[in-house]
C-alpha positions as a Markdown table, in Angstrom:
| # | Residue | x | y | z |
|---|---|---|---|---|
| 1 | Unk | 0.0 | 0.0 | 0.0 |
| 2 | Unk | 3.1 | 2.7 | 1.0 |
| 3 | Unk | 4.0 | 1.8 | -3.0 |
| 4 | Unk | 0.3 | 2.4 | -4.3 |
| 5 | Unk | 0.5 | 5.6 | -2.2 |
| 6 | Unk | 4.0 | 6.7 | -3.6 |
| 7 | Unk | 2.6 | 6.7 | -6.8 |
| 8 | Unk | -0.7 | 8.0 | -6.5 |
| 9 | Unk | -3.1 | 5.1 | -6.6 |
| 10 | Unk | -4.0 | 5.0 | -3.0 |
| 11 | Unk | -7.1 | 2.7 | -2.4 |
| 12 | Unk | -7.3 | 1.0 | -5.7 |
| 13 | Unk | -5.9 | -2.8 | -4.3 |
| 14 | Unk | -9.3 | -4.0 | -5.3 |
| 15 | Unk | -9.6 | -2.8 | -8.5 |
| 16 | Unk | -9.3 | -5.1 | -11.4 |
| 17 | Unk | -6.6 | -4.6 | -13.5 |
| 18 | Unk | -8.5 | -4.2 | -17.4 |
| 19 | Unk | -10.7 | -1.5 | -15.4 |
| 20 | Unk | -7.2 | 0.7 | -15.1 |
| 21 | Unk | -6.1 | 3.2 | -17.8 |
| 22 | Unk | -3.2 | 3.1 | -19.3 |
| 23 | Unk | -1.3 | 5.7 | -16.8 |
| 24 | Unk | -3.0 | 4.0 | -14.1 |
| 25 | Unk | -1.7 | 0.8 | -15.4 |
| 26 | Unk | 2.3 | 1.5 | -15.8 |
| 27 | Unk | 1.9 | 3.3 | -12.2 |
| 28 | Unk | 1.1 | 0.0 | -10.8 |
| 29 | Unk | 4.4 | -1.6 | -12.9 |
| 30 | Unk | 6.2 | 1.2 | -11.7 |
| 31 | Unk | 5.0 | 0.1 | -7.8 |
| 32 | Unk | 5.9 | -3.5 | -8.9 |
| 33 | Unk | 9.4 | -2.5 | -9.7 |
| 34 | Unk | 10.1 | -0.2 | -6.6 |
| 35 | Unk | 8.7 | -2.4 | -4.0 |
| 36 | Unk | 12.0 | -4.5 | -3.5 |
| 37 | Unk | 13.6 | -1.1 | -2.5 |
| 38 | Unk | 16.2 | -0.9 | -5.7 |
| 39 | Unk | 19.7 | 1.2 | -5.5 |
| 40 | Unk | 19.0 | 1.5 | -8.9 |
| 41 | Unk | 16.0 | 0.8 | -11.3 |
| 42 | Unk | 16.6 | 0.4 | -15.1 |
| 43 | Unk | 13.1 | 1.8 | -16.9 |
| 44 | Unk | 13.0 | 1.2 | -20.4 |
| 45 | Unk | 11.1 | 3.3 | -22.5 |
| 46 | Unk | 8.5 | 3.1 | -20.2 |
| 47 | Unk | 6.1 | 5.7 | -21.5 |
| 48 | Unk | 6.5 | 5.0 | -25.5 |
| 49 | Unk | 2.6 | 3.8 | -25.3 |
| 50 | Unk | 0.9 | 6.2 | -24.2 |
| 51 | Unk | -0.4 | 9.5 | -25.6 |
| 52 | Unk | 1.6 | 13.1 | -25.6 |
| 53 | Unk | -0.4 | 14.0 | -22.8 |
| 54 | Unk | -0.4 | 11.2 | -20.5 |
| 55 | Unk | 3.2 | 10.5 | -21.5 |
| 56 | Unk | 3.8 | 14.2 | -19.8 |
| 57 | Unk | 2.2 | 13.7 | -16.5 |
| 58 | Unk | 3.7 | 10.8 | -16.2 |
| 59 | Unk | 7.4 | 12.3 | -16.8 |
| 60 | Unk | 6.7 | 14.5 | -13.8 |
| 61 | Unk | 5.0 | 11.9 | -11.7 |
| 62 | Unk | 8.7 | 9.8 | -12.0 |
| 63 | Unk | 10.2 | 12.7 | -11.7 |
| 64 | Unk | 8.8 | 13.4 | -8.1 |
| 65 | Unk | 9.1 | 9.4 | -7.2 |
| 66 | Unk | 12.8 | 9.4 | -7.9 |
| 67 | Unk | 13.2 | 12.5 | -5.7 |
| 68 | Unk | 11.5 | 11.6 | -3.3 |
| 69 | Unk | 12.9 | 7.9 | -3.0 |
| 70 | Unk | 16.5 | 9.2 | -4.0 |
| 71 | Unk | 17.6 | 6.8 | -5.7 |
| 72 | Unk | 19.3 | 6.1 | -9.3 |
| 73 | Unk | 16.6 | 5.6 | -12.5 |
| 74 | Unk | 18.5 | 5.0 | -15.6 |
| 75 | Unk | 16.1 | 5.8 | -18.2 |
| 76 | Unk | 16.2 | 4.6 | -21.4 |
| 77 | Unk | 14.5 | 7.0 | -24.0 |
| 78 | Unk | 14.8 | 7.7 | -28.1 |
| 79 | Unk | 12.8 | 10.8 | -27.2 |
| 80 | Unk | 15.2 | 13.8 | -26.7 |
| 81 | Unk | 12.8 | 16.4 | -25.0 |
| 82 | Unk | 12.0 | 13.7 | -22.6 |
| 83 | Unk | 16.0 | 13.1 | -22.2 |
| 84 | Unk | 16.3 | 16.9 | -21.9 |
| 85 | Unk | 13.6 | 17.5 | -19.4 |
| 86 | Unk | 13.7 | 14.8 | -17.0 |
| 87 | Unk | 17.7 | 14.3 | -16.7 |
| 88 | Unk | 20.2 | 15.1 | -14.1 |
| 89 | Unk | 22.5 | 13.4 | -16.6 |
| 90 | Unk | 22.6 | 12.5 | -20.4 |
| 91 | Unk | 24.7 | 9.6 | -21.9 |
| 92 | Unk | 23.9 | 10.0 | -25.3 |
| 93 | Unk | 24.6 | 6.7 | -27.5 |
| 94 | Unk | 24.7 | 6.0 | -31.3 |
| 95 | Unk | 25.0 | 2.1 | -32.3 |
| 96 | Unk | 26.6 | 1.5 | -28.8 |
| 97 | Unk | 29.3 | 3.9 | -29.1 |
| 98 | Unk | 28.8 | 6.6 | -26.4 |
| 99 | Unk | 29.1 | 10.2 | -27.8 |
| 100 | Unk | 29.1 | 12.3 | -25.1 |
| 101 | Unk | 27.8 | 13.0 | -21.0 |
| 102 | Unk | 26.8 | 15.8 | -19.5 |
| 103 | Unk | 24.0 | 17.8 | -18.2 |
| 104 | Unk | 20.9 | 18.3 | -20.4 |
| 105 | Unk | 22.4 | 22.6 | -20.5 |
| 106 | Unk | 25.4 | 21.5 | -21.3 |
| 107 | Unk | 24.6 | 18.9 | -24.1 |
| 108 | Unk | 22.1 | 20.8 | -25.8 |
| 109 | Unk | 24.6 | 24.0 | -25.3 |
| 110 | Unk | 27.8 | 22.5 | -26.1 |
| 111 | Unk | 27.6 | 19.7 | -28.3 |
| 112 | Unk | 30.6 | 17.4 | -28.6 |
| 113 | Unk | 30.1 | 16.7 | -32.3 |
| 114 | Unk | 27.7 | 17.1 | -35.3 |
| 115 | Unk | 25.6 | 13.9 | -34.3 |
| 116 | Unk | 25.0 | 15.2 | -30.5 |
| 117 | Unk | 23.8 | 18.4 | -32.2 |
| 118 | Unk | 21.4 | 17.0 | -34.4 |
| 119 | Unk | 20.4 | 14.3 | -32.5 |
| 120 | Unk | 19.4 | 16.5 | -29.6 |
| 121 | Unk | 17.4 | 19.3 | -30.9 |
| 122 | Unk | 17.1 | 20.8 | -34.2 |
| 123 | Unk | 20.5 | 22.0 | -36.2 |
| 124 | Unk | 21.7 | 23.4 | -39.2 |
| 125 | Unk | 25.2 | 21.4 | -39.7 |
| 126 | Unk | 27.3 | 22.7 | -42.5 |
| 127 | Unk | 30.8 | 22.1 | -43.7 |
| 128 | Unk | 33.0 | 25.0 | -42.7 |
| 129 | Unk | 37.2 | 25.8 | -41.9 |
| 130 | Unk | 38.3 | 27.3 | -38.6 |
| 131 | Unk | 41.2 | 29.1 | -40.0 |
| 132 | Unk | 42.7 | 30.3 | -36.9 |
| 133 | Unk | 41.3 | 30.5 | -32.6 |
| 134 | Unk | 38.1 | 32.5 | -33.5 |
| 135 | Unk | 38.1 | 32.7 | -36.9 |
| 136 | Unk | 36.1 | 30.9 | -39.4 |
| 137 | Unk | 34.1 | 30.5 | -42.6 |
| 138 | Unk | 31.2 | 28.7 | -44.0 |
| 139 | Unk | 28.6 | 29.8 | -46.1 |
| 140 | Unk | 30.9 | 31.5 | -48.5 |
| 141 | Unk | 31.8 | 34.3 | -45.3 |
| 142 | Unk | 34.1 | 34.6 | -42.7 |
| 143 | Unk | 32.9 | 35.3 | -39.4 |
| 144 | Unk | 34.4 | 35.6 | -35.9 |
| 145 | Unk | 33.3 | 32.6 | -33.2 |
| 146 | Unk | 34.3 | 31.8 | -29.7 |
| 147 | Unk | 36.4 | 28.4 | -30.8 |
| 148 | Unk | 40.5 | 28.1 | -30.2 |
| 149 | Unk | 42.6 | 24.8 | -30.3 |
| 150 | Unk | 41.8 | 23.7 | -33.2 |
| 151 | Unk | 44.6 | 23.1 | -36.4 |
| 152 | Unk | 45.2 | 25.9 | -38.9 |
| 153 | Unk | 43.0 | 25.9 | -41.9 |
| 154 | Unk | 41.1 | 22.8 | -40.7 |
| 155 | Unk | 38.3 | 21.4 | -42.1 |
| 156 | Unk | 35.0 | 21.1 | -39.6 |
| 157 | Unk | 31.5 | 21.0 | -39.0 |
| 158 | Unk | 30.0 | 24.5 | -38.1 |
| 159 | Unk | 26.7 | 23.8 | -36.3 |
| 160 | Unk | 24.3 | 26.7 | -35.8 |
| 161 | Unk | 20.6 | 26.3 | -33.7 |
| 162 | Unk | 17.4 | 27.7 | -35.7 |
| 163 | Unk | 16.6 | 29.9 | -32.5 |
| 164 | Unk | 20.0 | 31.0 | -32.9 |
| 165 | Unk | 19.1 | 33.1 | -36.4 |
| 166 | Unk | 18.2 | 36.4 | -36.3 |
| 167 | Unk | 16.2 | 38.1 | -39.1 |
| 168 | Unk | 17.7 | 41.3 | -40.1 |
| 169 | Unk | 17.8 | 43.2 | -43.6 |
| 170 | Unk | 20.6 | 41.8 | -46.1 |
| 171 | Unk | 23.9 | 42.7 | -45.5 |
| 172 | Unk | 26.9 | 42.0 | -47.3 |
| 173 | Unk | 29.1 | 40.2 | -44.6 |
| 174 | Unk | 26.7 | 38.1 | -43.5 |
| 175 | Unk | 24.3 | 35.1 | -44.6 |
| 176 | Unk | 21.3 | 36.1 | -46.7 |
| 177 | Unk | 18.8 | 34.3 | -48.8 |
| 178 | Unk | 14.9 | 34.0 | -49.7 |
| 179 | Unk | 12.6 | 32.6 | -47.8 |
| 180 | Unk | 11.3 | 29.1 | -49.1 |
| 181 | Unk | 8.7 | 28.1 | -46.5 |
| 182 | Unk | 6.9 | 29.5 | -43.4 |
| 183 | Unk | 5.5 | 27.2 | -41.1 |
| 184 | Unk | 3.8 | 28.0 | -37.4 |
| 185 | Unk | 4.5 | 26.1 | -34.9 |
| 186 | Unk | 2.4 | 27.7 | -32.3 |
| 187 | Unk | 5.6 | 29.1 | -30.0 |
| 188 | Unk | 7.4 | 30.3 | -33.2 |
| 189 | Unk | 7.4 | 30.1 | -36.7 |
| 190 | Unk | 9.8 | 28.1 | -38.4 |
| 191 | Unk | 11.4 | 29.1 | -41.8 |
| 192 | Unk | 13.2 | 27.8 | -44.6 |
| 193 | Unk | 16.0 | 30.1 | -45.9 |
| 194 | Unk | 18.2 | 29.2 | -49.3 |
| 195 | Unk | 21.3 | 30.8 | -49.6 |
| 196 | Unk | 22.9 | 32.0 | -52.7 |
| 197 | Unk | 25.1 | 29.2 | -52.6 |
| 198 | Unk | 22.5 | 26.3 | -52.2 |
| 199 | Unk | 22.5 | 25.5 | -48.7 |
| 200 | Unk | 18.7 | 25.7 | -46.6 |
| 201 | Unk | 18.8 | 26.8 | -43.6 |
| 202 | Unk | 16.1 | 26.3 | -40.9 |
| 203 | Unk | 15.3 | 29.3 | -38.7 |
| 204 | Unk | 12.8 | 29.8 | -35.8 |
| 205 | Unk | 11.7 | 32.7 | -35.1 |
| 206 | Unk | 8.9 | 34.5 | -33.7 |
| 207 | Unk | 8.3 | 37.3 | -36.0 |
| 208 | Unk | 7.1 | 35.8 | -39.8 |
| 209 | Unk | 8.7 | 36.8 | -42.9 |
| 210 | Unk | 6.8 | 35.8 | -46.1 |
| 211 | Unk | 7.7 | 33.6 | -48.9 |
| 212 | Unk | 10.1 | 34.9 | -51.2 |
| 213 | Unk | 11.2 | 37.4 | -49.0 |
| 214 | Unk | 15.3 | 38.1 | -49.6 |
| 215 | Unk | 16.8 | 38.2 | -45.8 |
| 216 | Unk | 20.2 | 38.7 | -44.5 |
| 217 | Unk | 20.2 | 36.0 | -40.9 |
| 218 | Unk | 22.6 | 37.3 | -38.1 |
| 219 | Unk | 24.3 | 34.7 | -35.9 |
| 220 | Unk | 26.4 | 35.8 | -32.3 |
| 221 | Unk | 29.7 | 34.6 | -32.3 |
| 222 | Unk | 29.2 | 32.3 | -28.9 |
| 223 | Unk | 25.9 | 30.8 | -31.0 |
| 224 | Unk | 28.4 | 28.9 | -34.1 |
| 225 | Unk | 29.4 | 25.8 | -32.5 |
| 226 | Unk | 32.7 | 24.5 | -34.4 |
| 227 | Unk | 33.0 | 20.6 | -34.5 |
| 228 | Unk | 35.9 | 18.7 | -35.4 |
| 229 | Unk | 34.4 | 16.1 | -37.9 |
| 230 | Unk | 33.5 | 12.5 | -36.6 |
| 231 | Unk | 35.5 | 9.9 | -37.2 |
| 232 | Unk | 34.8 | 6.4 | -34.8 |
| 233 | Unk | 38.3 | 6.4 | -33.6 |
| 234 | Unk | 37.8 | 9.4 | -31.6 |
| 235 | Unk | 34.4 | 8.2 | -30.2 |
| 236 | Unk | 34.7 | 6.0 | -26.7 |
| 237 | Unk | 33.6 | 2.4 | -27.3 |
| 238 | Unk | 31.6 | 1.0 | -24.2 |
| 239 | Unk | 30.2 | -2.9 | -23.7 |
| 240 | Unk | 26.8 | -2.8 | -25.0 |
| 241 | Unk | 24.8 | -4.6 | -27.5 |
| 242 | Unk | 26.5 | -4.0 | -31.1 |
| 243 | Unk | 22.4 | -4.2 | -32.6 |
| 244 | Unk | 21.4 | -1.2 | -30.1 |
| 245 | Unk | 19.9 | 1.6 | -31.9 |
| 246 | Unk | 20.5 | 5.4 | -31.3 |
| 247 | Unk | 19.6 | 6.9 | -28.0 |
| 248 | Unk | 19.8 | 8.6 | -24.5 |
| 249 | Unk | 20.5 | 7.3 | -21.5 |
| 250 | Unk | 19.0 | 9.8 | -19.5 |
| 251 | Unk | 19.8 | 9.4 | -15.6 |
């Protein structure tokens, strides 16, 4: 009953078990599981059956059961908001190979290459150089970033966050292109941009600009991430299953 009552389903012993909903339902497996008094308890993908809304509450509800019991949940999850917002701690995997750990600021903030970056959160990823500590170019431009250590003249991924853009009249020295698509998305609008060159670039923003409209986009210095590109050798190979699929651990 002290379980039941941890998670909310106080006075239900009786009931049967097809006459439960579905959140209902994985609160009593969740019970189940803490009623041997783990040190640590492995949940995985737990909520990937229910609906958007149930899945929320129920993020919070284990959210409040792990603090209040204090122990370790490793939680197993391909879905990245649900990595980001429940984590202390983010062990993000690809193919068994982990990529990087951190805090959920600090991954989204600082990825620590270009598959971290678009695997957590929207990115535009484009080939660029770093020609010397805070100097670099993509896009056909140079501009000034916040990156050092890197070789002279080396090749890299440049990663740039849509939120990141801002939409400001054409200028020479910076990035500008038309406008390909507008799209709401309730918070902001997300936009398609093509540069002269080619590339797309995705930009959220929330203040519209109409299709066809020629834009110049603006980017701080700290907001272009420069990533030295991927190669497996430099990526840290655990014991895990060689068939696992892409994902966060999120702890």
């Amino acid at each position: 009953s002290a379980m039941l009552e941890l998670v909310n389903l106080e006075g239900y012993e009786k009931r049967v078990p097809t006459s439960l909903s579905g959140g209902e339902q994985q609160r009593v497996a969740i019970a189940r599981a803490l009623a041997n008094h783990p040190q640590v308890l492995l949940l995985d993908e737990p909520l990937g059956a229910l609906d958007l809304k149930l899945r929320k509450e129920m993020q919070l509800e284990l959210k409040n059961i792990q603090r209040e019991l204090g122990i370790t949940f490793i939680y197993v999850t391909h879905d990245q908001e649900e990595a980001l917002t429940m984590s202390d701690t983010i062990v993000v995997m690809n193919k068994g190979i982990i990529q990087q750990v951190g805090t959920p600021i600090g991954i989204y903030n600082e990825p620590t290459n270009a598959f971290v970056a678009d695997f957590i959160g929207e990115s535009n990823i484009v080939p660029g150089v770093i020609h010397q500590d805070f100097l670099c170019s993509f896009g056909g431009k140079r501009f000034e970033c916040t990156d050092q250590g890197f070789g002279r003249d080396e090749s890299v991924d440049v990663v740039i966050r849509p939120e990141d853009f801002k939409i400001v009249p054409p200028e020479e020295d910076i990035i500008c292109g038309t406008v390909e698509s507008l799209v709401f998305k309730g918070v902001h609008y997300e936009m398609l941009v093509e540069s002269k060159d080619g590339t797309e670039w995705l930009v959220h923003s929330t203040l519209p600009e109409a299709v066809g409209t020629y834009v110049g986009l603006k980017v701080a210095p700290f907001d272009i991430h420069i990533m030295k590109k991927s190669t497996r050798e430099d990526q840290t190979p655990v014991d895990a299953d060689p068939e696992a699929t892409d994902g966060e651990v999120a702890e």
